[in-house]
Amino acid sequence: MDKKSSTRKGPEFCSLRYGLALIMHFSNFTMITQRVSLSIAIIAMVNSTQQHGLPNTSTEGPLADTLNNPSRSMKEFNTGASVYEWSPETQGIIFSSISYGIIVTLIPSGYLAGIFGAKQMLGAGLLISSLLTLFTPLAADFGVILVIVIRTIQGMAQGMAWTGQFTIWAKWAPPLERSKLTSIAGSGAAFGSFIILCVGGLISQALGWPFIFYIFGGIGCVCCLLWFTVIYDDPVHHPCISVREKEYIVSSLAQQSSSPRRSVPIKAMVRCLPLWAIFTGFFSHFWLCTIIITYLPTYISSVLHVNIRDSGVLSSLPFIAASSCTILGGQLADFLLSRNLLRLITVRKLFSSLGLLLPSLCAVALPFVASSYVTTIILLILIPGTSNLCDSGFIINTLDVAPRYASFLMGISRGFGLIAGIISSTATGFLISQDSVSGWRNVFFLSAAVNMFGMLFYITFGQVEIQDWAKEKTLTRL
């Protein structure tokens, strides 16, 4: 009896698996800052050549203030030293290029991470992404083509890193702690978006936009050292884990496969509607999220007419809510499950529905409140916050229906999401280049429609039972 209870209850916050979640939180923080750096820097990179005289010009202050403050004049001269004539359409292509790279590596890296181990793959991806971030300002001077190439390769590196995480969680996260652990790790992306958007404008104004890339590229290199020295692929081989925690994790995952797989049942996966429900959810979720992450500084700058510093600070506010909702949503989901208040399928569909419906309502309302500064900011804060409730829904549903293939399926899922991101970011660039007011309205209405389709499809076909093709065949042997 004592032995049984000890295996059921393992150490929680003062444990290695929660330390792993924090390190992964920092890794996600690093990758998203490197990805979003261009979104805030591009205001200064193109603003001086395209928006002379507008109140939101990022590199020019009032003439009298410049004459009275020579040091500020020099800083702003450095900030705007390199500016580029990139049209909104070109910017949309640049923004989406990183998604092209992620798609290329998501599926193969998910499969290979399950075979060879995720530690090296994730660490290598993070290191390559960090080095390319450092190289981005130089690439911009050589031309837009090289920037697109750099961003594409950086996307390939980040695709390796994103996918490997679920291989690790398949071996480290007990079933009743999955939402909690993955939400702690995943909230690093929202927190990173908050930080880069909050301080990016300040860095650009004080030091120049290239330093946005230098600082966060350097942070990524430091994170790589921490990753390679602390992280292990599974708890069995970690030298610092306690016996109690190891036994708890291993026993809680005993009903799932731990043996290497020889092949992937592609045909069975293609015919599996619960998987398509997950894929559709990812597509819908990433459609709006990519627009918010990529174009939020531009939207605030053009609609609210603020400078790069204020645009960055205002753009960071929504990601405070996103980070908080990710963690709180995971805590609430696991609380509902551990107390048997709701079934697992109910929890997954509830959080998925809230994460798709609520941001859609906010997005539809945005064009009608554009004249209200406060209301616009409130709605922009609510969109990422409520959207991240999906992290306790279909985002981790592959761990329920096919834990053996969680990393591989996460690669495919993110592939669908990134396809949505490519389409949405490119389409947004074209729509707002035609007419800003009607363009943004069409962007938000289309995003809401995509979200509604994903929500209805997941509610109809989503499941949580382990699929027959994902079960370990040797479990019948005693």
PDB file of N, CA, C and O in Angstrom, residues 121-174:
ATOM      1  N   MET A 121      19.338  17.405 -31.064  1.00  0.00           N
ATOM      2  CA  MET A 121      18.620  18.059 -32.147  1.00  0.00           C
ATOM      3  C   MET A 121      18.088  19.421 -31.711  1.00  0.00           C
ATOM      4  O   MET A 121      18.201  20.409 -32.445  1.00  0.00           O
ATOM      5  N   LEU A 122      17.515  19.481 -30.529  1.00  0.00           N
ATOM      6  CA  LEU A 122      16.983  20.751 -30.049  1.00  0.00           C
ATOM      7  C   LEU A 122      18.106  21.747 -29.772  1.00  0.00           C
ATOM      8  O   LEU A 122      18.018  22.918 -30.141  1.00  0.00           O
ATOM      9  N   GLY A 123      19.180  21.265 -29.145  1.00  0.00           N
ATOM     10  CA  GLY A 123      20.306  22.150 -28.852  1.00  0.00           C
ATOM     11  C   GLY A 123      20.969  22.687 -30.104  1.00  0.00           C
ATOM     12  O   GLY A 123      21.318  23.872 -30.183  1.00  0.00           O
ATOM     13  N   ALA A 124      21.140  21.818 -31.109  1.00  0.00           N
ATOM     14  CA  ALA A 124      21.755  22.261 -32.365  1.00  0.00           C
ATOM     15  C   ALA A 124      20.880  23.279 -33.072  1.00  0.00           C
ATOM     16  O   ALA A 124      21.377  24.280 -33.615  1.00  0.00           O
ATOM     17  N   GLY A 125      19.566  23.046 -33.063  1.00  0.00           N
ATOM     18  CA  GLY A 125      18.657  24.003 -33.687  1.00  0.00           C
ATOM     19  C   GLY A 125      18.706  25.358 -33.020  1.00  0.00           C
ATOM     20  O   GLY A 125      18.721  26.401 -33.688  1.00  0.00           O
ATOM     21  N   LEU A 126      18.756  25.364 -31.700  1.00  0.00           N
ATOM     22  CA  LEU A 126      18.822  26.623 -30.959  1.00  0.00           C
ATOM     23  C   LEU A 126      20.129  27.359 -31.241  1.00  0.00           C
ATOM     24  O   LEU A 126      20.150  28.589 -31.398  1.00  0.00           O
ATOM     25  N   LEU A 127      21.231  26.622 -31.331  1.00  0.00           N
ATOM     26  CA  LEU A 127      22.533  27.245 -31.594  1.00  0.00           C
ATOM     27  C   LEU A 127      22.571  27.854 -32.997  1.00  0.00           C
ATOM     28  O   LEU A 127      23.026  28.996 -33.177  1.00  0.00           O
ATOM     29  N   ILE A 128      22.108  27.121 -33.995  1.00  0.00           N
ATOM     30  CA  ILE A 128      22.109  27.635 -35.368  1.00  0.00           C
ATOM     31  C   ILE A 128      21.224  28.873 -35.478  1.00  0.00           C
ATOM     32  O   ILE A 128      21.598  29.870 -36.106  1.00  0.00           O
ATOM     33  N   SER A 129      20.052  28.824 -34.866  1.00  0.00           N
ATOM     34  CA  SER A 129      19.147  29.974 -34.897  1.00  0.00           C
ATOM     35  C   SER A 129      19.789  31.195 -34.257  1.00  0.00           C
ATOM     36  O   SER A 129      19.650  32.323 -34.758  1.00  0.00           O
ATOM     37  N   SER A 130      20.512  30.998 -33.167  1.00  0.00           N
ATOM     38  CA  SER A 130      21.161  32.114 -32.466  1.00  0.00           C
ATOM     39  C   SER A 130      22.259  32.738 -33.320  1.00  0.00           C
ATOM     40  O   SER A 130      22.379  33.965 -33.403  1.00  0.00           O
ATOM     41  N   LEU A 131      23.057  31.906 -33.969  1.00  0.00           N
ATOM     42  CA  LEU A 131      24.139  32.420 -34.803  1.00  0.00           C
ATOM     43  C   LEU A 131      23.592  33.183 -36.008  1.00  0.00           C
ATOM     44  O   LEU A 131      24.126  34.234 -36.396  1.00  0.00           O
ATOM     45  N   LEU A 132      22.514  32.687 -36.596  1.00  0.00           N
ATOM     46  CA  LEU A 132      21.919  33.376 -37.743  1.00  0.00           C
ATOM     47  C   LEU A 132      21.271  34.695 -37.328  1.00  0.00           C
ATOM     48  O   LEU A 132      21.227  35.649 -38.110  1.00  0.00           O
ATOM     49  N   THR A 133      20.757  34.751 -36.106  1.00  0.00           N
ATOM     50  CA  THR A 133      20.213  36.011 -35.598  1.00  0.00           C
ATOM     51  C   THR A 133      21.308  37.070 -35.523  1.00  0.00           C
ATOM     52  O   THR A 133      21.094  38.238 -35.881  1.00  0.00           O
ATOM     53  N   LEU A 134      22.474  36.676 -35.065  1.00  0.00           N
ATOM     54  CA  LEU A 134      23.602  37.604 -34.999  1.00  0.00           C
ATOM     55  C   LEU A 134      24.005  38.101 -36.388  1.00  0.00           C
ATOM     56  O   LEU A 134      24.482  39.231 -36.539  1.00  0.00           O
ATOM     57  N   PHE A 135      23.794  37.285 -37.392  1.00  0.00           N
ATOM     58  CA  PHE A 135      24.220  37.608 -38.756  1.00  0.00           C
ATOM     59  C   PHE A 135      23.176  38.420 -39.528  1.00  0.00           C
ATOM     60  O   PHE A 135      23.488  38.981 -40.584  1.00  0.00           O
ATOM     61  N   THR A 136      21.956  38.527 -39.008  1.00  0.00           N
ATOM     62  CA  THR A 136      20.864  39.164 -39.746  1.00  0.00           C
ATOM     63  C   THR A 136      21.128  40.611 -40.148  1.00  0.00           C
ATOM     64  O   THR A 136      20.855  40.988 -41.305  1.00  0.00           O
ATOM     65  N   PRO A 137      21.649  41.499 -39.277  1.00  0.00           N
ATOM     66  CA  PRO A 137      21.891  42.884 -39.715  1.00  0.00           C
ATOM     67  C   PRO A 137      22.844  42.971 -40.901  1.00  0.00           C
ATOM     68  O   PRO A 137      22.639  43.784 -41.809  1.00  0.00           O
ATOM     69  N   LEU A 138      23.892  42.150 -40.903  1.00  0.00           N
ATOM     70  CA  LEU A 138      24.818  42.145 -42.028  1.00  0.00           C
ATOM     71  C   LEU A 138      24.131  41.646 -43.294  1.00  0.00           C
ATOM     72  O   LEU A 138      24.352  42.177 -44.391  1.00  0.00           O
ATOM     73  N   ALA A 139      23.281  40.623 -43.144  1.00  0.00           N
ATOM     74  CA  ALA A 139      22.566  40.089 -44.299  1.00  0.00           C
ATOM     75  C   ALA A 139      21.647  41.138 -44.912  1.00  0.00           C
ATOM     76  O   ALA A 139      21.496  41.192 -46.144  1.00  0.00           O
ATOM     77  N   ALA A 140      21.040  41.980 -44.075  1.00  0.00           N
ATOM     78  CA  ALA A 140      20.141  43.014 -44.591  1.00  0.00           C
ATOM     79  C   ALA A 140      20.885  43.994 -45.498  1.00  0.00           C
ATOM     80  O   ALA A 140      20.321  44.494 -46.478  1.00  0.00           O
ATOM     81  N   ASP A 141      22.147  44.282 -45.202  1.00  0.00           N
ATOM     82  CA  ASP A 141      22.927  45.189 -46.042  1.00  0.00           C
ATOM     83  C   ASP A 141      23.235  44.590 -47.408  1.00  0.00           C
ATOM     84  O   ASP A 141      23.453  45.317 -48.375  1.00  0.00           O
ATOM     85  N   PHE A 142      23.260  43.259 -47.485  1.00  0.00           N
ATOM     86  CA  PHE A 142      23.548  42.596 -48.750  1.00  0.00           C
ATOM     87  C   PHE A 142      22.309  42.468 -49.635  1.00  0.00           C
ATOM     88  O   PHE A 142      22.426  42.150 -50.812  1.00  0.00           O
ATOM     89  N   GLY A 143      21.126  42.669 -49.058  1.00  0.00           N
ATOM     90  CA  GLY A 143      19.927  42.633 -49.877  1.00  0.00           C
ATOM     91  C   GLY A 143      18.833  41.771 -49.291  1.00  0.00           C
ATOM     92  O   GLY A 143      19.062  40.919 -48.430  1.00  0.00           O
ATOM     93  N   VAL A 144      17.615  41.983 -49.782  1.00  0.00           N
ATOM     94  CA  VAL A 144      16.452  41.308 -49.236  1.00  0.00           C
ATOM     95  C   VAL A 144      16.495  39.803 -49.510  1.00  0.00           C
ATOM     96  O   VAL A 144      15.990  39.002 -48.710  1.00  0.00           O
ATOM     97  N   ILE A 145      17.115  39.399 -50.609  1.00  0.00           N
ATOM     98  CA  ILE A 145      17.177  37.973 -50.931  1.00  0.00           C
ATOM     99  C   ILE A 145      17.943  37.227 -49.848  1.00  0.00           C
ATOM    100  O   ILE A 145      17.516  36.145 -49.394  1.00  0.00           O
ATOM    101  N   LEU A 146      19.068  37.781 -49.425  1.00  0.00           N
ATOM    102  CA  LEU A 146      19.862  37.115 -48.386  1.00  0.00           C
ATOM    103  C   LEU A 146      19.111  37.084 -47.055  1.00  0.00           C
ATOM    104  O   LEU A 146      19.216  36.101 -46.309  1.00  0.00           O
ATOM    105  N   VAL A 147      18.348  38.121 -46.766  1.00  0.00           N
ATOM    106  CA  VAL A 147      17.541  38.127 -45.538  1.00  0.00           C
ATOM    107  C   VAL A 147      16.532  36.987 -45.573  1.00  0.00           C
ATOM    108  O   VAL A 147      16.343  36.265 -44.589  1.00  0.00           O
ATOM    109  N   ILE A 148      15.885  36.813 -46.713  1.00  0.00           N
ATOM    110  CA  ILE A 148      14.907  35.725 -46.849  1.00  0.00           C
ATOM    111  C   ILE A 148      15.580  34.372 -46.687  1.00  0.00           C
ATOM    112  O   ILE A 148      15.058  33.475 -46.026  1.00  0.00           O
ATOM    113  N   VAL A 149      16.769  34.220 -47.283  1.00  0.00           N
ATOM    114  CA  VAL A 149      17.514  32.962 -47.152  1.00  0.00           C
ATOM    115  C   VAL A 149      17.893  32.699 -45.701  1.00  0.00           C
ATOM    116  O   VAL A 149      17.722  31.587 -45.178  1.00  0.00           O
ATOM    117  N   ILE A 150      18.398  33.732 -45.031  1.00  0.00           N
ATOM    118  CA  ILE A 150      18.792  33.592 -43.618  1.00  0.00           C
ATOM    119  C   ILE A 150      17.592  33.219 -42.757  1.00  0.00           C
ATOM    120  O   ILE A 150      17.669  32.325 -41.905  1.00  0.00           O
ATOM    121  N   ARG A 151      16.479  33.891 -42.988  1.00  0.00           N
ATOM    122  CA  ARG A 151      15.278  33.604 -42.197  1.00  0.00           C
ATOM    123  C   ARG A 151      14.758  32.196 -42.469  1.00  0.00           C
ATOM    124  O   ARG A 151      14.254  31.525 -41.571  1.00  0.00           O
ATOM    125  N   THR A 152      14.890  31.737 -43.701  1.00  0.00           N
ATOM    126  CA  THR A 152      14.443  30.386 -44.034  1.00  0.00           C
ATOM    127  C   THR A 152      15.304  29.343 -43.322  1.00  0.00           C
ATOM    128  O   THR A 152      14.784  28.380 -42.740  1.00  0.00           O
ATOM    129  N   ILE A 153      16.610  29.520 -43.368  1.00  0.00           N
ATOM    130  CA  ILE A 153      17.510  28.580 -42.670  1.00  0.00           C
ATOM    131  C   ILE A 153      17.281  28.649 -41.165  1.00  0.00           C
ATOM    132  O   ILE A 153      17.299  27.629 -40.468  1.00  0.00           O
ATOM    133  N   GLN A 154      17.053  29.836 -40.656  1.00  0.00           N
ATOM    134  CA  GLN A 154      16.751  29.985 -39.234  1.00  0.00           C
ATOM    135  C   GLN A 154      15.470  29.245 -38.886  1.00  0.00           C
ATOM    136  O   GLN A 154      15.371  28.628 -37.813  1.00  0.00           O
ATOM    137  N   GLY A 155      14.496  29.290 -39.772  1.00  0.00           N
ATOM    138  CA  GLY A 155      13.264  28.542 -39.551  1.00  0.00           C
ATOM    139  C   GLY A 155      13.515  27.049 -39.514  1.00  0.00           C
ATOM    140  O   GLY A 155      12.920  26.328 -38.699  1.00  0.00           O
ATOM    141  N   MET A 156      14.400  26.560 -40.383  1.00  0.00           N
ATOM    142  CA  MET A 156      14.742  25.133 -40.362  1.00  0.00           C
ATOM    143  C   MET A 156      15.352  24.746 -39.017  1.00  0.00           C
ATOM    144  O   MET A 156      15.032  23.695 -38.448  1.00  0.00           O
ATOM    145  N   ALA A 157      16.219  25.607 -38.496  1.00  0.00           N
ATOM    146  CA  ALA A 157      16.841  25.332 -37.193  1.00  0.00           C
ATOM    147  C   ALA A 157      15.805  25.342 -36.077  1.00  0.00           C
ATOM    148  O   ALA A 157      15.818  24.477 -35.189  1.00  0.00           O
ATOM    149  N   GLN A 158      14.902  26.312 -36.100  1.00  0.00           N
ATOM    150  CA  GLN A 158      13.886  26.373 -35.054  1.00  0.00           C
ATOM    151  C   GLN A 158      12.889  25.235 -35.179  1.00  0.00           C
ATOM    152  O   GLN A 158      12.352  24.765 -34.165  1.00  0.00           O
ATOM    153  N   GLY A 159      12.641  24.770 -36.412  1.00  0.00           N
ATOM    154  CA  GLY A 159      11.779  23.603 -36.568  1.00  0.00           C
ATOM    155  C   GLY A 159      12.356  22.384 -35.877  1.00  0.00           C
ATOM    156  O   GLY A 159      11.636  21.599 -35.257  1.00  0.00           O
ATOM    157  N   MET A 160      13.684  22.213 -35.966  1.00  0.00           N
ATOM    158  CA  MET A 160      14.347  21.125 -35.247  1.00  0.00           C
ATOM    159  C   MET A 160      14.140  21.255 -33.747  1.00  0.00           C
ATOM    160  O   MET A 160      13.893  20.264 -33.045  1.00  0.00           O
ATOM    161  N   ALA A 161      14.250  22.482 -33.256  1.00  0.00           N
ATOM    162  CA  ALA A 161      14.161  22.706 -31.810  1.00  0.00           C
ATOM    163  C   ALA A 161      12.738  22.560 -31.290  1.00  0.00           C
ATOM    164  O   ALA A 161      12.500  21.944 -30.240  1.00  0.00           O
ATOM    165  N   TRP A 162      11.750  23.120 -32.013  1.00  0.00           N
ATOM    166  CA  TRP A 162      10.361  23.063 -31.552  1.00  0.00           C
ATOM    167  C   TRP A 162       9.887  21.622 -31.423  1.00  0.00           C
ATOM    168  O   TRP A 162       9.270  21.227 -30.426  1.00  0.00           O
ATOM    169  N   THR A 163      10.174  20.813 -32.443  1.00  0.00           N
ATOM    170  CA  THR A 163       9.619  19.468 -32.493  1.00  0.00           C
ATOM    171  C   THR A 163      10.226  18.554 -31.443  1.00  0.00           C
ATOM    172  O   THR A 163       9.540  17.708 -30.865  1.00  0.00           O
ATOM    173  N   GLY A 164      11.518  18.720 -31.180  1.00  0.00           N
ATOM    174  CA  GLY A 164      12.179  17.836 -30.231  1.00  0.00           C
ATOM    175  C   GLY A 164      11.619  17.906 -28.829  1.00  0.00           C
ATOM    176  O   GLY A 164      11.793  16.970 -28.034  1.00  0.00           O
ATOM    177  N   GLN A 165      10.931  18.989 -28.506  1.00  0.00           N
ATOM    178  CA  GLN A 165      10.403  19.144 -27.148  1.00  0.00           C
ATOM    179  C   GLN A 165       9.402  18.055 -26.791  1.00  0.00           C
ATOM    180  O   GLN A 165       9.395  17.555 -25.662  1.00  0.00           O
ATOM    181  N   PHE A 166       8.563  17.676 -27.749  1.00  0.00           N
ATOM    182  CA  PHE A 166       7.528  16.701 -27.421  1.00  0.00           C
ATOM    183  C   PHE A 166       8.085  15.291 -27.320  1.00  0.00           C
ATOM    184  O   PHE A 166       7.489  14.427 -26.681  1.00  0.00           O
ATOM    185  N   THR A 167       9.231  15.039 -27.935  1.00  0.00           N
ATOM    186  CA  THR A 167       9.910  13.768 -27.703  1.00  0.00           C
ATOM    187  C   THR A 167      10.364  13.680 -26.256  1.00  0.00           C
ATOM    188  O   THR A 167      10.274  12.625 -25.614  1.00  0.00           O
ATOM    189  N   ILE A 168      10.851  14.783 -25.726  1.00  0.00           N
ATOM    190  CA  ILE A 168      11.296  14.818 -24.331  1.00  0.00           C
ATOM    191  C   ILE A 168      10.111  14.679 -23.389  1.00  0.00           C
ATOM    192  O   ILE A 168      10.158  13.902 -22.418  1.00  0.00           O
ATOM    193  N   TRP A 169       9.024  15.390 -23.656  1.00  0.00           N
ATOM    194  CA  TRP A 169       7.876  15.318 -22.744  1.00  0.00           C
ATOM    195  C   TRP A 169       7.199  13.958 -22.771  1.00  0.00           C
ATOM    196  O   TRP A 169       6.595  13.539 -21.784  1.00  0.00           O
ATOM    197  N   ALA A 170       7.286  13.258 -23.885  1.00  0.00           N
ATOM    198  CA  ALA A 170       6.716  11.915 -23.944  1.00  0.00           C
ATOM    199  C   ALA A 170       7.398  10.978 -22.953  1.00  0.00           C
ATOM    200  O   ALA A 170       6.816   9.975 -22.526  1.00  0.00           O
ATOM    201  N   LYS A 171       8.627  11.315 -22.543  1.00  0.00           N
ATOM    202  CA  LYS A 171       9.375  10.483 -21.603  1.00  0.00           C
ATOM    203  C   LYS A 171       9.498  11.101 -20.215  1.00  0.00           C
ATOM    204  O   LYS A 171       9.892  10.417 -19.267  1.00  0.00           O
ATOM    205  N   TRP A 172       9.179  12.371 -20.076  1.00  0.00           N
ATOM    206  CA  TRP A 172       9.354  13.063 -18.795  1.00  0.00           C
ATOM    207  C   TRP A 172       8.038  13.457 -18.114  1.00  0.00           C
ATOM    208  O   TRP A 172       8.022  13.654 -16.901  1.00  0.00           O
ATOM    209  N   ALA A 173       6.953  13.615 -18.861  1.00  0.00           N
ATOM    210  CA  ALA A 173       5.732  14.183 -18.284  1.00  0.00           C
ATOM    211  C   ALA A 173       4.733  13.098 -17.905  1.00  0.00           C
ATOM    212  O   ALA A 173       4.196  12.411 -18.784  1.00  0.00           O
ATOM    213  N   PRO A 174       4.443  12.915 -16.605  1.00  0.00           N
ATOM    214  CA  PRO A 174       3.369  12.005 -16.192  1.00  0.00           C
ATOM    215  C   PRO A 174       2.035  12.486 -16.766  1.00  0.00           C
ATOM    216  O   PRO A 174       1.825  13.697 -16.935  1.00  0.00           O
TER     217      PRO A 174
END
